[in-house]
Short mmCIF file of C-alpha atoms in Angstrom, two decimals:
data_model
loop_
_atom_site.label_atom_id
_atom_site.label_comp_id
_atom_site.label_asym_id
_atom_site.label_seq_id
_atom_site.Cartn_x
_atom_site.Cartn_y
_atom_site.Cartn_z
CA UNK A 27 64.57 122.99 138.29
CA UNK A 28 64.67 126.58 138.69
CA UNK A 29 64.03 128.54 142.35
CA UNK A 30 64.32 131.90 143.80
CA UNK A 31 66.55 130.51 146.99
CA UNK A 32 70.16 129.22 146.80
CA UNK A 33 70.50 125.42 146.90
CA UNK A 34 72.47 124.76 149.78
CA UNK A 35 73.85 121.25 150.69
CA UNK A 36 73.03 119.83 154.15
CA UNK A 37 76.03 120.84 155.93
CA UNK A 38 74.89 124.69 155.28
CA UNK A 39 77.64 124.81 151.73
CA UNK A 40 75.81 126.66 149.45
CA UNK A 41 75.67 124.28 145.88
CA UNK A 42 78.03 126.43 143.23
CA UNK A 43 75.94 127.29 140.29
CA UNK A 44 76.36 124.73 137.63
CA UNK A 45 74.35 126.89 134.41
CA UNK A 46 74.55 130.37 133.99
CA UNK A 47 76.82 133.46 133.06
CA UNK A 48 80.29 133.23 134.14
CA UNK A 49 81.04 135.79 136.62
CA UNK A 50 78.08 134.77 138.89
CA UNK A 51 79.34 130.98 138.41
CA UNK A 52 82.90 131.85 139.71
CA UNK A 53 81.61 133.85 143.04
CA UNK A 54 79.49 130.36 143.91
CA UNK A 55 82.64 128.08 143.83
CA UNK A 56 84.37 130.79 145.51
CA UNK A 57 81.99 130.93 147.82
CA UNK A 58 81.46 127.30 148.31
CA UNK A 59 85.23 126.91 149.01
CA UNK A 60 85.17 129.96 151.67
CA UNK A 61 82.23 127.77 153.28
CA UNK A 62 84.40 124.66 153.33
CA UNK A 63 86.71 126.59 155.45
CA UNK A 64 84.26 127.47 157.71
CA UNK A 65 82.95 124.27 157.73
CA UNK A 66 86.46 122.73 158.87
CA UNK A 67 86.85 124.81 162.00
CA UNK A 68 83.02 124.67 163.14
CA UNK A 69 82.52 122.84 166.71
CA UNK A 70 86.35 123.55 167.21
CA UNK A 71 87.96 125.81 170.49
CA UNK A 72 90.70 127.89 170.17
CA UNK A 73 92.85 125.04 171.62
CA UNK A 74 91.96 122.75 168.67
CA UNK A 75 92.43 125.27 165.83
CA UNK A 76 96.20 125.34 166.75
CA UNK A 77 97.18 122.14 166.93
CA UNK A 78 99.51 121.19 163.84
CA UNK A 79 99.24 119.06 160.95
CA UNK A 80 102.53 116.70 161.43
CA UNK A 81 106.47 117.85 162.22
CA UNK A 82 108.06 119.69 160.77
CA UNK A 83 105.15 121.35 159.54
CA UNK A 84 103.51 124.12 161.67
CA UNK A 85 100.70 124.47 159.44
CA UNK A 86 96.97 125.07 161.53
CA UNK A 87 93.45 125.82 160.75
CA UNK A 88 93.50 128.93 162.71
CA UNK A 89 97.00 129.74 160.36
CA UNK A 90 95.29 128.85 157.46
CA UNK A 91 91.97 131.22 158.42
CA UNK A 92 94.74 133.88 158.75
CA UNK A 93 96.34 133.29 155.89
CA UNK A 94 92.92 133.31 153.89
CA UNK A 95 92.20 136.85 155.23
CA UNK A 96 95.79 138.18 153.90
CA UNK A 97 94.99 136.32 150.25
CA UNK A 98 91.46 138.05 150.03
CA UNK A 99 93.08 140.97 150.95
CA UNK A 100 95.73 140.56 148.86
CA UNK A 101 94.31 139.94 145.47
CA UNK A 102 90.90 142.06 145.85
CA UNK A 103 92.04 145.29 147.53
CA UNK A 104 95.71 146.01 146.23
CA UNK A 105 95.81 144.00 142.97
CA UNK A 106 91.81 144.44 141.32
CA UNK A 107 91.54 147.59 143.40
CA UNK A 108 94.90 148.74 142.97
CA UNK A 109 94.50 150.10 146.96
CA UNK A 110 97.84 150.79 148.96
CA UNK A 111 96.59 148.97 152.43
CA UNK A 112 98.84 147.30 154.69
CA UNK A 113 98.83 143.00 155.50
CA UNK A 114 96.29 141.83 157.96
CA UNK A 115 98.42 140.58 160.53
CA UNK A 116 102.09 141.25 161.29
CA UNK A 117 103.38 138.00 159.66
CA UNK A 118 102.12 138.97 156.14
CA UNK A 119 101.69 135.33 155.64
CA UNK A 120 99.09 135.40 158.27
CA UNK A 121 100.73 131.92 159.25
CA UNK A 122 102.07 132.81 162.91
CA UNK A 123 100.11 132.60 165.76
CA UNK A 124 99.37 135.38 168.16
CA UNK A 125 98.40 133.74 171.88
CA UNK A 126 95.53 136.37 172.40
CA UNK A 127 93.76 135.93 169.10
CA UNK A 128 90.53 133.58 169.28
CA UNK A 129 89.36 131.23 166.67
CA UNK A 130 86.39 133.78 166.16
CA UNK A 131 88.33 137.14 166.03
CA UNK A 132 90.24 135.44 163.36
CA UNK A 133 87.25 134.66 161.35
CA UNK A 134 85.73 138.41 161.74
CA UNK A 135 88.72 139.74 160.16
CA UNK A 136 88.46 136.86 156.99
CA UNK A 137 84.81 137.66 156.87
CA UNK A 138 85.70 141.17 156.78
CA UNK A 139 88.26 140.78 154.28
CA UNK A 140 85.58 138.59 152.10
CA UNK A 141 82.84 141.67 152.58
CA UNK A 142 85.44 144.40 151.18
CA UNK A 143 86.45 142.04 148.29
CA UNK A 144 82.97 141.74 147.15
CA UNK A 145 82.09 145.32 147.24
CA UNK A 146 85.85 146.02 145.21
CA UNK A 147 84.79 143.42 142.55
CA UNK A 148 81.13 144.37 142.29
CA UNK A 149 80.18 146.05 138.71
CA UNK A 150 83.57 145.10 137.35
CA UNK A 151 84.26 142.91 134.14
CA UNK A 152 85.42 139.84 134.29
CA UNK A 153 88.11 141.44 131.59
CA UNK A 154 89.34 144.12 133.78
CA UNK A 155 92.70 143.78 134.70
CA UNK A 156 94.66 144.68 137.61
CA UNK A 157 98.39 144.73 138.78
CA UNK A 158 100.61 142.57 141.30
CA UNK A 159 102.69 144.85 143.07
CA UNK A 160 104.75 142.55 144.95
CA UNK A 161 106.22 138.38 144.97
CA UNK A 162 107.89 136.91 142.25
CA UNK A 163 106.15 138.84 139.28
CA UNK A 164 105.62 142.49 140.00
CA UNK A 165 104.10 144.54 137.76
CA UNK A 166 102.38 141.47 136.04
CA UNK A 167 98.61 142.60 135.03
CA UNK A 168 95.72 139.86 135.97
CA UNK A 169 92.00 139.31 135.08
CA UNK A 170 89.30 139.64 137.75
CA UNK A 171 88.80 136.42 135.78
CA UNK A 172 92.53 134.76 135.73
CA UNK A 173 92.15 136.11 140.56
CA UNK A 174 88.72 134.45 140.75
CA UNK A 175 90.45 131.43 139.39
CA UNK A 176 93.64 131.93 141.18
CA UNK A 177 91.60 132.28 144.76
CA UNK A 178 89.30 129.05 143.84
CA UNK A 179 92.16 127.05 143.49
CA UNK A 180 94.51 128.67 146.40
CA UNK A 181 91.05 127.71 148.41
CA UNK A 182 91.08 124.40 147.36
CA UNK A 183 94.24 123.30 147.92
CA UNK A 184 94.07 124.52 151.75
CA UNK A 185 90.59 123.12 152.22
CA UNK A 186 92.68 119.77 151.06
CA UNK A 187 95.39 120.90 154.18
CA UNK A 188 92.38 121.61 156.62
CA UNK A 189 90.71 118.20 156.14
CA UNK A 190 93.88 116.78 156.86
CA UNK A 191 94.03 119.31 159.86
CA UNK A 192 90.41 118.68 160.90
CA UNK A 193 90.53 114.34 161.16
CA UNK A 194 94.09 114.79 163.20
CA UNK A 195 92.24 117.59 165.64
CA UNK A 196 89.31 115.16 165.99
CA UNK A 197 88.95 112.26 163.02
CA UNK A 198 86.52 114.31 161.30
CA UNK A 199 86.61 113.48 157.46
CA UNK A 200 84.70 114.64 154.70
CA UNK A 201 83.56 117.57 152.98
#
């Protein structure tokens, strides 16, 4: 089956691509897992996107939106782009909650961060290699290939934390 528009499933996810050249296949499960995310805090208020997992944990979907921003940030714009930019938020694990920030100014700054990430990536090889600056490996050189990977699976494990999140806000499962 072959067609000019993306497959999407019927929650909105668009269906990663399951034939095809590598690069292309590793933006649609990126992709998919960025929609999860979005997915997990849609219907929610600002109320609901802080409540916490379970003590002692402090862990929230609105903390875990934030946290996504600083990743993309992270890997795309200083280590592939090699660009000297400061963290998102003030709590460069983008974990901490400020009281004024909304549910949606958080996701304008994680669909930022997701716009400048594509644009850094776009033309590059999967091959090309870039260099952590900071954490427990500085100076170690990465793929495109070996972050694509990296952010797929940091994606997926949090998507696993926000449906646990999303049924404790309001028994929503799935997904």
């Amino acid at each position: 089956m072959t067609t000019d528009k993306p497959l999407t499933l019927p929650d909105g996810r668009p269906v990663p691509h399951v034939t095809g050249d590598e690069l292309p296949m590793l933006e649609s499960w990126l992709d998919f897992h960025r929609a999860t995310l979005e997915l997990k805090c849609a219907g929610l208020d600002d109320d609901q996107v802080r409540i916490a997992s379970a003590e002692p944990s402090g862990l929230t979907l609105l903390g875990l939106v934030q946290h996504l921003s600083e990743v993309e940030r992270n890997w795309f714009q200083r280590v592939v782009g090699g660009l000297d930019v400061p963290p998102v938020y003030e709590d460069v694990t983008g974990y901490a909650l400020d009281p004024g920030r909304t549910l949606q100014d958080a996701l304008g700054v994680w669909r930022r961060e997701i716009a400048r990430g594509r644009e850094i990536i776009a033309g590059r090889s999967l091959d090309e290699v870039g260099r952590v600056a900071e954490g427990p490996v500085p100076g170690m050189e990465v793929s495109l290939r070996w972050v694509l990977i990296h952010l797929i699976e940091e994606y997926a494990r949090h998507n696993g934390h926000a449906d646990i999140l999303r049924e404790r806000i309001d028994g929503v499962t799935g997904a």
